[in-house]
mmCIF file of C-alpha atoms in Angstrom:
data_model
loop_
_atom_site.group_PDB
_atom_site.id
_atom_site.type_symbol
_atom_site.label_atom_id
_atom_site.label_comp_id
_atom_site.label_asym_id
_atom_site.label_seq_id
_atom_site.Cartn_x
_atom_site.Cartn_y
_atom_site.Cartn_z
ATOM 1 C CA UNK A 1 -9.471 -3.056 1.642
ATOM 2 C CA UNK A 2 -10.879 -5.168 -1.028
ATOM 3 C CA UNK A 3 -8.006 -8.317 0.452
ATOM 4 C CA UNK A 4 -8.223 -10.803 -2.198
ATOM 5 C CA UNK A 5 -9.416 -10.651 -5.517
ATOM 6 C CA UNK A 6 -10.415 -13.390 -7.947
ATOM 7 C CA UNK A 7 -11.799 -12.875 -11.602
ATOM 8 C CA UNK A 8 -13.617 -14.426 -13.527
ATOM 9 C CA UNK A 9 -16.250 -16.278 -10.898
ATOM 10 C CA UNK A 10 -17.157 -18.738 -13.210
ATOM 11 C CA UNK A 11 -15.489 -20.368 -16.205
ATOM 12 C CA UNK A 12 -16.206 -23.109 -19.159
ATOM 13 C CA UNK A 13 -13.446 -23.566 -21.125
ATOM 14 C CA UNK A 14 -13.573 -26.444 -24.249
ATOM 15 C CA UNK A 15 -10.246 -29.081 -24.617
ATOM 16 C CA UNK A 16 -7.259 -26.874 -25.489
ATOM 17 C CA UNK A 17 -8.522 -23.538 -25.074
ATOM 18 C CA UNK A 18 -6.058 -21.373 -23.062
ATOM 19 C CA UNK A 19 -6.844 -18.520 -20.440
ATOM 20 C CA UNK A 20 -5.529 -16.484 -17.413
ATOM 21 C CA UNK A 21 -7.264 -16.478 -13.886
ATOM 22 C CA UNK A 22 -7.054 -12.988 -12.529
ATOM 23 C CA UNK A 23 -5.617 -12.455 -8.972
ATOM 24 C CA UNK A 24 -5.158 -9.444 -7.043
ATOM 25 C CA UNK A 25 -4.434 -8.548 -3.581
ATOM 26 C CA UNK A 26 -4.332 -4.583 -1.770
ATOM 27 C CA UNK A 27 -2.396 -5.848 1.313
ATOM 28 C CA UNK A 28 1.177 -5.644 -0.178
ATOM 29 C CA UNK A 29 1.990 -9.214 0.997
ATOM 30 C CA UNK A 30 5.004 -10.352 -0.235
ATOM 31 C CA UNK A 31 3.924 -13.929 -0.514
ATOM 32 C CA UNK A 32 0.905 -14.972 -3.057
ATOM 33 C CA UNK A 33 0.092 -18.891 -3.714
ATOM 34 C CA UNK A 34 -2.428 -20.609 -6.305
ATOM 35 C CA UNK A 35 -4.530 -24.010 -4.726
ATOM 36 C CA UNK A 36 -6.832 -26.258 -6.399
ATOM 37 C CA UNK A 37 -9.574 -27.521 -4.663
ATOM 38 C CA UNK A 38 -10.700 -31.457 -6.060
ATOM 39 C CA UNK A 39 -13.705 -32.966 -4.120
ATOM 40 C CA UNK A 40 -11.969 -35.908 -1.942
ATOM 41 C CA UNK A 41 -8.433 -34.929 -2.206
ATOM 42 C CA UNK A 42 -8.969 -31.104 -0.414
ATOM 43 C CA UNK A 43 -6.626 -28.182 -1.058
ATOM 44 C CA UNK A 44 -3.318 -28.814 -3.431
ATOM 45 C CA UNK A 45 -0.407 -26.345 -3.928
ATOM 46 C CA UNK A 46 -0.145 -25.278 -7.946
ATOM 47 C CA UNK A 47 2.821 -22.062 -7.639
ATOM 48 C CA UNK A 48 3.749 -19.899 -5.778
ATOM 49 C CA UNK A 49 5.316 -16.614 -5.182
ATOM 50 C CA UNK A 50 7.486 -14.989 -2.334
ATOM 51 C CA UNK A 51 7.798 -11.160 -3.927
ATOM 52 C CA UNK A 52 7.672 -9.825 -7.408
ATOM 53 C CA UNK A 53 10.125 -11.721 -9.915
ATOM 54 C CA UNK A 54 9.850 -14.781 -7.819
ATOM 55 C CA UNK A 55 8.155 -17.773 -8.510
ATOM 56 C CA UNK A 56 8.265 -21.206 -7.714
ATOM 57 C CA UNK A 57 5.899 -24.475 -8.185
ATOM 58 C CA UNK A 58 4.180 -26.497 -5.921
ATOM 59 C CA UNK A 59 2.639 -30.053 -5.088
ATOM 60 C CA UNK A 60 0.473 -29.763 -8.820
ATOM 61 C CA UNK A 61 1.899 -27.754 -11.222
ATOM 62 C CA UNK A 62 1.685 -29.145 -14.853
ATOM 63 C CA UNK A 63 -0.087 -27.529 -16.779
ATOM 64 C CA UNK A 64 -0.069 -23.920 -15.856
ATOM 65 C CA UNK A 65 1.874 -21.122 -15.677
ATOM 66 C CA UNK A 66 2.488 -18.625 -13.253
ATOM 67 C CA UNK A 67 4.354 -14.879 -13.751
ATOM 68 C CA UNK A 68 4.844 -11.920 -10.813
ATOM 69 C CA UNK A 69 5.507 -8.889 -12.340
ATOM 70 C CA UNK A 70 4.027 -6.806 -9.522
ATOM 71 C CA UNK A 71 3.436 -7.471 -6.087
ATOM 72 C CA UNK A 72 -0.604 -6.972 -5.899
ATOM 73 C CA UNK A 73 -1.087 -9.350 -9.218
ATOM 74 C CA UNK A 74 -0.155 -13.027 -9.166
ATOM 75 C CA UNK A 75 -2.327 -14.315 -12.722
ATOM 76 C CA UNK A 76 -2.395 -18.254 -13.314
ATOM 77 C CA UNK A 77 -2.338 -19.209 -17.017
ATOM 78 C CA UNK A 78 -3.715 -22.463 -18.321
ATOM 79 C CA UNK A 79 -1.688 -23.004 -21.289
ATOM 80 C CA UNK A 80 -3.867 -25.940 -23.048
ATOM 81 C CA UNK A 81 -6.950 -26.811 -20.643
ATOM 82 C CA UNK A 82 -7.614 -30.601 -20.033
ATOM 83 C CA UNK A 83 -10.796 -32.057 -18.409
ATOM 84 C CA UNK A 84 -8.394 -33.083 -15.175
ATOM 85 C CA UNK A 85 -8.341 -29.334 -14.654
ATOM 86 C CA UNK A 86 -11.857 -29.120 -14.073
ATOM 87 C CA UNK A 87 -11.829 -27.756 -10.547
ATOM 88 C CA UNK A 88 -12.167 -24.348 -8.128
ATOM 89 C CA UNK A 89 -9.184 -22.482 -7.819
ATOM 90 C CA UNK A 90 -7.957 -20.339 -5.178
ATOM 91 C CA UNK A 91 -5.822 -17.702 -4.856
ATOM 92 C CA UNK A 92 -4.555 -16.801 -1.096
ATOM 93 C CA UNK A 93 -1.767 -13.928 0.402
ATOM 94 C CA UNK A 94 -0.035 -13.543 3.203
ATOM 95 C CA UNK A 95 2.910 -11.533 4.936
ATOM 96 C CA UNK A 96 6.193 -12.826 4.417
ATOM 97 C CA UNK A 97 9.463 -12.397 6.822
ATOM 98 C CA UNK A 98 11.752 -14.153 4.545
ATOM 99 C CA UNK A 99 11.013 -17.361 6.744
ATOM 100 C CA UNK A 100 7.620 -17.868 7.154
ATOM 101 C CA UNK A 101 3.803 -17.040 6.245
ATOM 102 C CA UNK A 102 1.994 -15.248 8.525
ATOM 103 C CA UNK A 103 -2.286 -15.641 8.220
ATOM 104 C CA UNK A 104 -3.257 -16.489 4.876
ATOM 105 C CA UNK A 105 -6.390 -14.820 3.110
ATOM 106 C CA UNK A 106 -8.046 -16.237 0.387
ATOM 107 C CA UNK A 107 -9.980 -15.338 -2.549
ATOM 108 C CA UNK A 108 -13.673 -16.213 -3.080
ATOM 109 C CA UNK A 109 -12.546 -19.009 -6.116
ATOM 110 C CA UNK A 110 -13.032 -19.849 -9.730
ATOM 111 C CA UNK A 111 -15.047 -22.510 -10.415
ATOM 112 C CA UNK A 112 -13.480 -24.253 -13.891
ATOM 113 C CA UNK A 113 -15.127 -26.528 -16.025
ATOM 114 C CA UNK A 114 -12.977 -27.813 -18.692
ATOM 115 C CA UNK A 115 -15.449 -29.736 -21.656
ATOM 116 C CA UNK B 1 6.078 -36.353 3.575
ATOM 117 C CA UNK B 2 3.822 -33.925 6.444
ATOM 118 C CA UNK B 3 0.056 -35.343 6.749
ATOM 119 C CA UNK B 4 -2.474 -33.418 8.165
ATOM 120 C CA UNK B 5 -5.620 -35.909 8.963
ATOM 121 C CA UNK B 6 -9.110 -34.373 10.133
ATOM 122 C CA UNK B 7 -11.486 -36.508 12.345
ATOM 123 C CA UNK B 8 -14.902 -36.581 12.284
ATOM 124 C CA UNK B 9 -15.199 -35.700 8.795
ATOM 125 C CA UNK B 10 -18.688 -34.761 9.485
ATOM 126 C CA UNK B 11 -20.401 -33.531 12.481
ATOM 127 C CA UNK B 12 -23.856 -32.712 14.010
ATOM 128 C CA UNK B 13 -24.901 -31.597 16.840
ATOM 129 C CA UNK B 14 -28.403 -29.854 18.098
ATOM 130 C CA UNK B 15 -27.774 -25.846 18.590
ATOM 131 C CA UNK B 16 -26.140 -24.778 22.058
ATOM 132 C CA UNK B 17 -23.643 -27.991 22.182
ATOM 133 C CA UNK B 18 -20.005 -27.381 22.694
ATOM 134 C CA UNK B 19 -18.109 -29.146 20.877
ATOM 135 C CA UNK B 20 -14.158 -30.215 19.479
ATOM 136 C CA UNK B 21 -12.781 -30.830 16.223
ATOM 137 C CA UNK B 22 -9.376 -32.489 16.036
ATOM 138 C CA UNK B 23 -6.827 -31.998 13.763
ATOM 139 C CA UNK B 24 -3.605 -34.223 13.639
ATOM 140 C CA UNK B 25 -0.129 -33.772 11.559
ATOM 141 C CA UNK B 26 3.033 -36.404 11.266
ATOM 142 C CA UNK B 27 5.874 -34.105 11.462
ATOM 143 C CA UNK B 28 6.247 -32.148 14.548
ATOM 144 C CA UNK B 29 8.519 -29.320 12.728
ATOM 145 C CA UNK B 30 5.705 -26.446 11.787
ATOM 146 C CA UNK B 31 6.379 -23.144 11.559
ATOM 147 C CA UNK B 32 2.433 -22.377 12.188
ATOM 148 C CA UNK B 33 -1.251 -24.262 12.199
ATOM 149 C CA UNK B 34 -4.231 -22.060 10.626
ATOM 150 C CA UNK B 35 -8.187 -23.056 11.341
ATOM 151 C CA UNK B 36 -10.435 -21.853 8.418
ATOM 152 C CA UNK B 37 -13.902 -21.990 7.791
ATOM 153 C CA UNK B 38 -15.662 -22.966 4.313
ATOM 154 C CA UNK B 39 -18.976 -21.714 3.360
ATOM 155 C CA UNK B 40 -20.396 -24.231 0.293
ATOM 156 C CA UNK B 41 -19.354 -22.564 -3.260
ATOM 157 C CA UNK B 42 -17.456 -19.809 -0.947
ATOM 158 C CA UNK B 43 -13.978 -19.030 -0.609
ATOM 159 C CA UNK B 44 -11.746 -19.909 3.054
ATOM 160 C CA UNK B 45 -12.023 -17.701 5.810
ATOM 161 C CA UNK B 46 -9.304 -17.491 8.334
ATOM 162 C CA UNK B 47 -10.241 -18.749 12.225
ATOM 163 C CA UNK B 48 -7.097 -19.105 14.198
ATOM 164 C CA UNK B 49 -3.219 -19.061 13.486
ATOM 165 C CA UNK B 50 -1.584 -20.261 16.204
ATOM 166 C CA UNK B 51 2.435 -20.360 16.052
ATOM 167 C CA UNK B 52 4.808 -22.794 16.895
ATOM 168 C CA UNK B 53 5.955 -21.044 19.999
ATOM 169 C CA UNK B 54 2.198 -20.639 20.888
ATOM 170 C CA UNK B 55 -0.427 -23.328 23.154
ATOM 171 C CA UNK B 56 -3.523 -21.932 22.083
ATOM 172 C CA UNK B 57 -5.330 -18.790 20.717
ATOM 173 C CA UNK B 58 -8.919 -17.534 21.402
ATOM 174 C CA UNK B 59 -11.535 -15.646 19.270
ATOM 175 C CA UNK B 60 -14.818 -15.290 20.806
ATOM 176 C CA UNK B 61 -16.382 -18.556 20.976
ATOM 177 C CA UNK B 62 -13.597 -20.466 19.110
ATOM 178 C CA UNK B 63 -10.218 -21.419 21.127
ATOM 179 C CA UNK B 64 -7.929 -23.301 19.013
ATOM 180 C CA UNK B 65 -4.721 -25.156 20.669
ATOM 181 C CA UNK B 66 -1.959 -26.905 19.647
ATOM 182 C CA UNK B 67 0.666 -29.868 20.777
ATOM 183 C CA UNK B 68 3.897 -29.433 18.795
ATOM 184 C CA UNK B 69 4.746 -32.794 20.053
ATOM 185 C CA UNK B 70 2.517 -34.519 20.464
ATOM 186 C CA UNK B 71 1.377 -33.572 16.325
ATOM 187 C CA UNK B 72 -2.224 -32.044 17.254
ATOM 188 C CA UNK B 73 -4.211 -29.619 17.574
ATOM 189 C CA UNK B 74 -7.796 -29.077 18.888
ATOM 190 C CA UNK B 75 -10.441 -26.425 17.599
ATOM 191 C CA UNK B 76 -13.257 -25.654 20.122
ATOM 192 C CA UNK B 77 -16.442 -24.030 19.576
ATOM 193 C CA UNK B 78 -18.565 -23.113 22.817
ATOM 194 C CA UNK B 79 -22.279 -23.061 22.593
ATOM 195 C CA UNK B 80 -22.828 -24.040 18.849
ATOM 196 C CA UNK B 81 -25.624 -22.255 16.522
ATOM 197 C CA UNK B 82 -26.576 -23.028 13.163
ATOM 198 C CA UNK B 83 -24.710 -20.323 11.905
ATOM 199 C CA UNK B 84 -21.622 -21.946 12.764
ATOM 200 C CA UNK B 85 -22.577 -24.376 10.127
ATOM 201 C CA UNK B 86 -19.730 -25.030 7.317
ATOM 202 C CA UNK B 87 -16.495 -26.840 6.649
ATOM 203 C CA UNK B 88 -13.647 -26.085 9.272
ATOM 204 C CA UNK B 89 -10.387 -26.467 7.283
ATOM 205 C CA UNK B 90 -6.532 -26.926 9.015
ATOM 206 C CA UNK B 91 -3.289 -26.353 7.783
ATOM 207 C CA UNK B 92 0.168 -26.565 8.878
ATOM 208 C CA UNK B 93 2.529 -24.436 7.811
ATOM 209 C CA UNK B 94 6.660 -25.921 7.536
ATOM 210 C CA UNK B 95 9.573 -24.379 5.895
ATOM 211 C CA UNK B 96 9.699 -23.384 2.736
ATOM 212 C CA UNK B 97 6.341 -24.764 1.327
ATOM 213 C CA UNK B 98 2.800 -23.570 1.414
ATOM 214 C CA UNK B 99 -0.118 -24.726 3.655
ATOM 215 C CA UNK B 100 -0.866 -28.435 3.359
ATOM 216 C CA UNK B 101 -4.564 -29.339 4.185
ATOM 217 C CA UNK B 102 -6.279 -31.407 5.867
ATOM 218 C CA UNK B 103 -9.597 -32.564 4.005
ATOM 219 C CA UNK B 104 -12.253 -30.950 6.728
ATOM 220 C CA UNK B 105 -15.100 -31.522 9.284
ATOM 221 C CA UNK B 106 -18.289 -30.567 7.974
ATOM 222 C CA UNK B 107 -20.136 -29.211 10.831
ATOM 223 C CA UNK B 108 -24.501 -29.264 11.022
ATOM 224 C CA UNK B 109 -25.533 -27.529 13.190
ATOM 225 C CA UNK B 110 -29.336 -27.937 14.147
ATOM 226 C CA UNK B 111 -31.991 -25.801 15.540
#
């Protein structure tokens, strides 16, 4: 199993460009999530997703968009990239019951840098 | 609103110490807790998930326990090396969110 997949690794995007971070699990978890990491201020919910068809946002989520049309992809859009978004993202999976999470794995990150 | 607070927020310690990090939360009701470990510029790596129902779990050198009522848990790592050196991450789990973090110990480990 590859687990959890983030593309690109690295990203410099200028004011107002737009672009998708790629993620992709093989597990067949139901539930898929998006976090920011900001130095100081740790690990912040953006969407998330509890099967295919389903999403829902979370403690951050201005600014981006989220879609689930299958249940190994779970891409975040940035639909007009601001310097505040500057930041690594995450993407993370897990088993759902209907009720709760069980572990959650997480990609390797994308570092941003919005100019 | 559930707070999940991390003390020390850095550690270090010469190689072969045991030693505790502490993580504390403000609401009791959790569905789970989850210890991860950060490697600079790497991803998180999952430790421990110990349920609600649960005291404690174990993974080789690493136990990891947890008072529901008391709002804390406890991550324990016997006979330290300095490849245990990193950032170790919890999260509580409640209903119908995702994880919320605590900010992290970063561990040094010294040989």
């Amino acid at each position: 199993n590859a687990g959890v997949t983030q593309t690109p690794k690295f990203q410099v995007l200028k004011t107002g460009q737009s672009m998708t971070l790629q993620c992709a699990q093989d597990m067949n978890h139901e539930y898929m999530s998006w976090y920011r990491q900001d130095p100081g201020m740790g690990l912040r919910l953006i969407h998330y997703s509890v099967g295919a068809g389903i999403t829902d946002q979370g403690e951050v989520p201005n600014g981006y968009n989220v879609s689930r049309s299958t249940t190994e992809d779970f891409p975040l859009r940035l639909l007009s990239a601001a310097p505040s978004q500057t930041s690594v993202y995450f993407c993370a999976s897990s088993y759902w019951d209907g009720v709760n999470t069980d572990t959650q794995y997480f990609g390797p990150g994308t570092r941003l840098t919005v100019l | 609103k559930q707070e999940v607070t991390q003390i020390p927020a850095a550690l270090s310690v010469p190689e072969g110490e045991n030693l505790v990090l502490n993580c504390s939360f403000t609401d009791s009701a959790i569905y789970n807790l989850q210890w991860f470990r950060q490697d600079p510029g790497k991803g998180l790596t999952s430790l421990l998930l110990i349920q609600s129902s649960q005291r404690e779990q174990t993974s080789g050198r690493l136990n990891a326990s947890l008072d529901k009522s008391s709002g804390r848990s406890t991550l324990y790592i016997a006979a330290s090396q300095p490849g245990d050196s990193a950032t170790y991450l919890c999260a509580v789990k409640e209903a119908g969110t995702a994880l919320i973090f605590g900010k992290g110990t970063t561990l040094s480990v010294s040989s």
